[in-house]
Amino acid sequence: MPISEQLLEILVCPACRARVEMKSDGSGLKCAECKRVYPIRDDIPVMLIDEAKIEDEQPAGNN
Amino acid sequence: MTNDPQEQLRIEFNQWARAGKGESMEKGHRPVGTQAIERMRVPASARVLDVGCGSGWASRLLAGSAIKGRVTGIDISDEMIRIARESSMSFPHVDFETASAERLPFSDNEFTHAFSMESLYYYRDIPRALAEIHRVLKPGGVFVAVVDLYWENEATHQWIDTLNVPVELLSTDDYRRLFIDAGFTNIRDERLIDPTPIPENYTGSSFKSREDYEEYRRAGSLMISGER
């Protein structure tokens, strides 16, 4: 059973309280502001700051 | 061995989960938890947060009232949360996630009710957790917490040395003051009594003797409630 839409609607980043969005591969929830990615394990979001990894997907050399 | 209090709690309660303690905690806490939840008068449309939900038994009980609403359970132990989720597959309006009470992953004004059973005294920063619960409640929202380990229930003090994690030993007045400081109003405290008979030949591990167990039962569980 995947993560429910209703749960995704209410979850925010515990560090900065911005919205989180499901990554395209479904492996985690990414904060729109601080770029922390919270892992999803066995369909359960792990919303712990210590478990999150900061992922900046902006490609470098864009100037 | 980690020095991080949150990680210590996670490791300890993951061990409890593996040892099947979720079931025994449900058995031990349900008679009083049921009374506390009845006092919450959860309406059908309620949006309820269960803080420190463990194996999720109280979340499912709350879900029986919030039939047109939603119940969200959080716990620091990912293994407890896995058990909670697996045990709640027949409840489409119940969700679980691993999270810290001191850093709730929810927006302000999200819930109408919050519940916490035998969880508060494990937190390293209880004021912060209470402020977080207050923040995610809607105005007029209700928080009900129950603790068995508190100053006036002397028989429970023996747990402090047997637990593998540090706990806060607080009095009823301490809890009331913490609730006030977090911004709660209409604060009430009440002792809830578990009416389940104690076996004559008590050999459980929670108390040194049957007399201690009886003393614990006489003092009862401390329920504290407040409104946002």
Coordinates of C-alpha atoms in Angstrom, one line a residue:
Chain A
M1 CA 0.0 0.0 0.0
P2 CA 1.6 3.3 -1.1
I3 CA 1.7 6.4 1.1
S4 CA -1.7 8.0 1.1
E5 CA -2.4 11.3 -0.7
Q6 CA -3.8 12.6 2.5
L7 CA -0.6 12.0 4.4
L8 CA 1.5 13.6 1.7
E9 CA -0.8 16.7 1.9
I10 CA -0.1 17.3 5.6
L11 CA 3.6 16.4 5.8
V12 CA 6.2 19.2 6.0
C13 CA 9.9 19.4 6.5
P14 CA 10.6 19.1 10.3
A15 CA 13.6 21.4 9.8
C16 CA 12.1 24.3 8.0
R17 CA 8.4 23.4 7.7
A18 CA 8.3 23.9 4.0
R19 CA 6.3 21.5 1.8
V20 CA 7.9 18.2 0.9
E21 CA 7.4 16.5 -2.5
M22 CA 7.7 12.9 -3.5
K23 CA 10.9 12.3 -5.5
S24 CA 10.2 11.0 -9.0
D25 CA 11.6 7.6 -8.2
G26 CA 9.5 7.4 -5.0
S27 CA 12.6 6.9 -2.8
G28 CA 12.1 9.9 -0.5
L29 CA 10.3 13.2 0.2
K30 CA 12.2 16.3 -0.7
C31 CA 11.9 19.6 1.0
A32 CA 11.2 22.4 -1.5
E33 CA 13.2 24.9 0.6
C34 CA 16.2 23.3 2.3
K35 CA 16.5 20.4 -0.2
R36 CA 16.6 17.8 2.5
V37 CA 15.4 14.4 1.3
Y38 CA 13.7 12.3 3.9
P39 CA 13.9 8.6 3.1
I40 CA 10.8 6.3 2.6
R41 CA 11.4 2.8 3.9
D42 CA 8.9 0.1 3.5
D43 CA 6.4 2.8 2.4
I44 CA 6.9 4.7 5.7
P45 CA 8.3 8.2 5.6
V46 CA 11.2 8.7 8.0
M47 CA 10.7 12.4 8.9
L48 CA 13.9 12.7 11.1
I49 CA 16.4 15.5 10.4
D50 CA 19.3 13.2 11.2
E51 CA 18.1 10.7 8.6
A52 CA 17.8 13.3 5.8
K53 CA 20.4 14.1 3.2
I54 CA 20.7 17.4 1.5
E55 CA 20.4 16.9 -2.2
D56 CA 20.9 19.8 -4.6
E57 CA 19.9 18.8 -8.0
Q58 CA 20.7 22.1 -9.7
P59 CA 23.4 21.4 -12.2
A60 CA 26.6 23.4 -11.7
G61 CA 28.0 25.8 -14.3
N62 CA 24.8 27.6 -15.2
N63 CA 26.3 31.1 -15.4
Chain B
M1 CA 26.6 3.3 22.2
T2 CA 25.4 6.7 21.0
N3 CA 25.3 9.8 23.1
D4 CA 22.4 11.3 21.0
P5 CA 19.3 11.0 23.2
Q6 CA 17.0 10.7 20.3
E7 CA 19.1 7.9 18.8
Q8 CA 19.2 6.2 22.2
L9 CA 15.4 6.2 22.4
R10 CA 15.1 4.9 18.8
I11 CA 17.5 2.0 19.5
E12 CA 15.8 1.1 22.8
F13 CA 12.2 1.1 21.4
N14 CA 13.3 -0.7 18.3
Q15 CA 14.6 -3.4 20.7
W16 CA 11.2 -3.3 22.5
A17 CA 9.5 -3.8 19.1
R18 CA 11.6 -6.8 18.2
A19 CA 11.0 -8.3 21.7
G20 CA 7.2 -8.1 21.0
K21 CA 6.7 -5.5 23.8
G22 CA 4.3 -3.6 21.6
E23 CA 1.6 -6.2 22.4
S24 CA 2.3 -6.3 26.2
M25 CA 2.3 -2.4 26.3
E26 CA -1.1 -2.5 24.6
K27 CA -2.4 -5.0 27.2
G28 CA -1.0 -2.9 30.0
H29 CA -2.0 0.5 28.8
R30 CA -5.3 -0.1 27.1
P31 CA -7.6 -0.2 30.1
V32 CA -6.5 3.3 31.1
G33 CA -5.9 4.6 27.5
T34 CA -9.5 3.7 26.7
Q35 CA -10.8 5.8 29.6
A36 CA -8.6 8.8 28.5
I37 CA -9.8 8.5 24.9
E38 CA -13.4 8.4 26.1
R39 CA -12.8 11.7 27.9
M40 CA -11.5 13.2 24.6
R41 CA -15.0 12.9 23.0
V42 CA -13.4 12.6 19.6
P43 CA -16.1 13.5 16.9
A44 CA -16.4 11.6 13.6
S45 CA -14.7 14.4 11.6
A46 CA -11.7 14.8 14.0
R47 CA -8.1 15.0 12.8
V48 CA -6.1 13.3 15.5
L49 CA -2.4 13.0 16.2
D50 CA -1.1 10.2 18.3
V51 CA 2.3 11.2 19.7
G52 CA 4.6 8.3 20.6
C53 CA 2.1 5.8 19.2
G54 CA 4.2 2.7 19.5
S55 CA 2.5 -0.3 17.9
G56 CA -0.5 2.0 17.1
W57 CA -3.2 0.4 19.3
A58 CA -4.4 3.8 20.5
S59 CA -4.4 5.2 17.0
R60 CA -6.7 2.4 15.9
L61 CA -8.9 3.1 18.9
L62 CA -9.1 6.8 18.1
A63 CA -9.8 5.8 14.5
G64 CA -13.0 4.1 15.7
S65 CA -14.3 7.5 16.8
A66 CA -12.8 9.6 14.0
I67 CA -14.6 7.6 11.4
K68 CA -15.0 10.4 8.9
G69 CA -11.7 12.1 9.9
R70 CA -8.1 11.0 10.0
V71 CA -5.6 9.7 12.6
T72 CA -1.9 10.1 12.3
G73 CA 0.5 8.2 14.5
I74 CA 4.2 9.2 15.0
D75 CA 6.9 7.4 16.9
I76 CA 10.7 7.7 17.1
S77 CA 11.1 3.9 16.6
D78 CA 10.8 3.0 13.0
E79 CA 10.3 -0.7 14.0
M80 CA 7.3 0.2 16.2
I81 CA 5.9 2.2 13.3
R82 CA 6.3 -0.7 10.9
I83 CA 4.3 -2.9 13.4
A84 CA 1.7 -0.1 13.7
R85 CA 1.3 0.2 10.0
E86 CA 1.1 -3.6 9.4
S87 CA -1.5 -3.9 12.2
S88 CA -3.6 -1.1 10.7
M89 CA -4.1 -2.1 7.1
S90 CA -7.8 -2.4 7.5
F91 CA -8.0 1.3 8.6
P92 CA -7.8 3.4 5.4
H93 CA -7.9 6.7 7.5
V94 CA -4.9 6.0 9.7
D95 CA -1.3 6.9 8.7
F96 CA 2.0 6.4 10.5
E97 CA 5.4 7.9 10.1
T98 CA 8.7 7.9 12.0
A99 CA 9.1 11.4 13.5
S100 CA 10.3 13.2 16.6
A101 CA 7.8 14.8 19.0
E102 CA 10.2 17.6 19.4
R103 CA 10.2 18.3 15.6
L104 CA 6.8 17.5 14.3
P105 CA 6.6 17.3 10.4
F106 CA 3.3 19.1 10.2
S107 CA 2.1 22.6 9.5
D108 CA 0.5 24.8 12.2
N109 CA -3.2 24.2 13.0
E110 CA -3.4 20.8 11.4
F111 CA -5.1 18.7 14.1
T112 CA -8.3 19.0 16.3
H113 CA -7.1 16.4 18.9
A114 CA -3.7 15.1 20.1
F115 CA -3.1 12.1 22.3
S116 CA 0.0 10.7 24.0
M117 CA 0.1 7.6 26.1
E118 CA 3.1 6.9 28.3
S119 CA 5.5 8.8 26.2
L120 CA 6.1 12.3 27.5
Y121 CA 8.7 11.5 30.2
Y122 CA 11.0 9.9 27.7
Y123 CA 11.6 13.2 25.8
R124 CA 14.8 15.1 26.3
D125 CA 13.1 18.4 25.7
I126 CA 9.5 18.1 27.0
P127 CA 8.9 21.9 26.7
R128 CA 9.8 21.8 23.1
A129 CA 7.6 18.7 22.4
L130 CA 4.6 20.4 24.2
A131 CA 5.2 23.6 22.2
E132 CA 5.2 21.5 19.0
I133 CA 1.9 19.7 19.9
H134 CA 0.4 23.1 20.7
R135 CA 1.6 24.5 17.4
V136 CA 0.0 21.7 15.3
L137 CA -3.3 21.9 17.1
K138 CA -6.1 24.1 15.7
P139 CA -7.4 26.8 18.1
G140 CA -9.7 25.1 20.5
G141 CA -7.9 21.8 19.8
V142 CA -7.5 19.3 22.7
F143 CA -4.4 17.5 23.9
V144 CA -4.7 14.6 26.4
A145 CA -1.6 12.9 27.8
V146 CA -1.3 10.0 30.2
V147 CA 1.8 9.0 32.2
D148 CA 2.3 6.2 34.7
L149 CA 5.7 7.3 35.8
Y150 CA 5.3 10.5 37.9
W151 CA 6.4 11.8 41.2
E152 CA 3.2 11.0 43.2
N153 CA 3.1 7.4 42.0
E154 CA 6.1 6.2 44.1
A155 CA 5.9 2.5 43.1
T156 CA 6.8 3.5 39.5
H157 CA 10.1 5.2 40.6
Q158 CA 11.7 1.7 40.5
W159 CA 11.5 1.8 36.7
I160 CA 14.0 4.7 36.5
D161 CA 16.9 2.3 37.3
T162 CA 15.7 -0.6 35.2
L163 CA 15.0 1.4 32.0
N164 CA 17.9 1.6 29.6
V165 CA 17.1 5.2 28.7
P166 CA 16.9 8.3 30.9
V167 CA 13.5 9.6 31.9
E168 CA 12.1 12.8 33.5
L169 CA 10.4 12.2 36.9
L170 CA 7.9 15.0 37.2
S171 CA 5.0 15.8 39.5
T172 CA 1.4 16.7 38.6
D173 CA 2.2 20.3 39.3
D174 CA 5.4 20.1 37.1
Y175 CA 3.3 18.8 34.2
R176 CA 0.6 21.5 34.8
R177 CA 3.2 24.2 34.7
L178 CA 4.8 22.8 31.5
F179 CA 1.4 22.7 29.8
I180 CA 0.8 26.4 30.9
D181 CA 4.3 27.4 29.6
A182 CA 3.5 25.7 26.2
G183 CA 0.4 27.9 25.9
F184 CA -2.3 25.4 26.8
T185 CA -5.4 26.6 28.6
N186 CA -8.2 24.8 30.6
I187 CA -5.6 22.4 32.0
R188 CA -7.0 19.5 34.0
D189 CA -5.5 16.6 35.7
E190 CA -7.1 13.4 36.8
R191 CA -6.1 10.0 38.1
L192 CA -7.3 7.1 36.0
I193 CA -7.6 3.7 37.6
D194 CA -7.1 0.4 35.9
P195 CA -9.8 -2.0 37.1
T196 CA -8.2 -5.2 35.7
P197 CA -7.7 -7.7 38.6
I198 CA -4.0 -8.3 39.6
P199 CA -3.2 -12.1 39.6
E200 CA -2.7 -13.5 43.1
N201 CA 0.7 -15.0 42.1
Y202 CA 2.0 -11.9 40.3
T203 CA 5.4 -12.7 38.7
G204 CA 5.6 -9.8 36.2
S205 CA 8.8 -7.9 35.6
S206 CA 7.4 -4.4 36.0
F207 CA 7.4 -4.4 39.8
K208 CA 9.5 -6.0 42.5
S209 CA 6.4 -7.3 44.3
R210 CA 2.7 -7.7 44.1
E211 CA 2.4 -5.0 46.8
D212 CA 4.3 -2.5 44.7
Y213 CA 2.0 -3.4 41.8
E214 CA -1.0 -2.8 44.0
E215 CA 0.4 0.6 45.2
Y216 CA 0.9 1.6 41.6
R217 CA -2.6 0.7 40.7
R218 CA -4.0 2.6 43.7
A219 CA -2.2 5.8 42.7
G220 CA -3.4 5.3 39.1
S221 CA -2.3 6.8 35.9
L222 CA -1.9 10.6 35.6
M223 CA -4.0 12.2 32.8
I224 CA -3.3 15.8 32.0
S225 CA -5.3 17.7 29.4
G226 CA -5.2 21.1 27.9
E227 CA -6.7 23.2 25.1
R228 CA -5.1 25.3 22.5

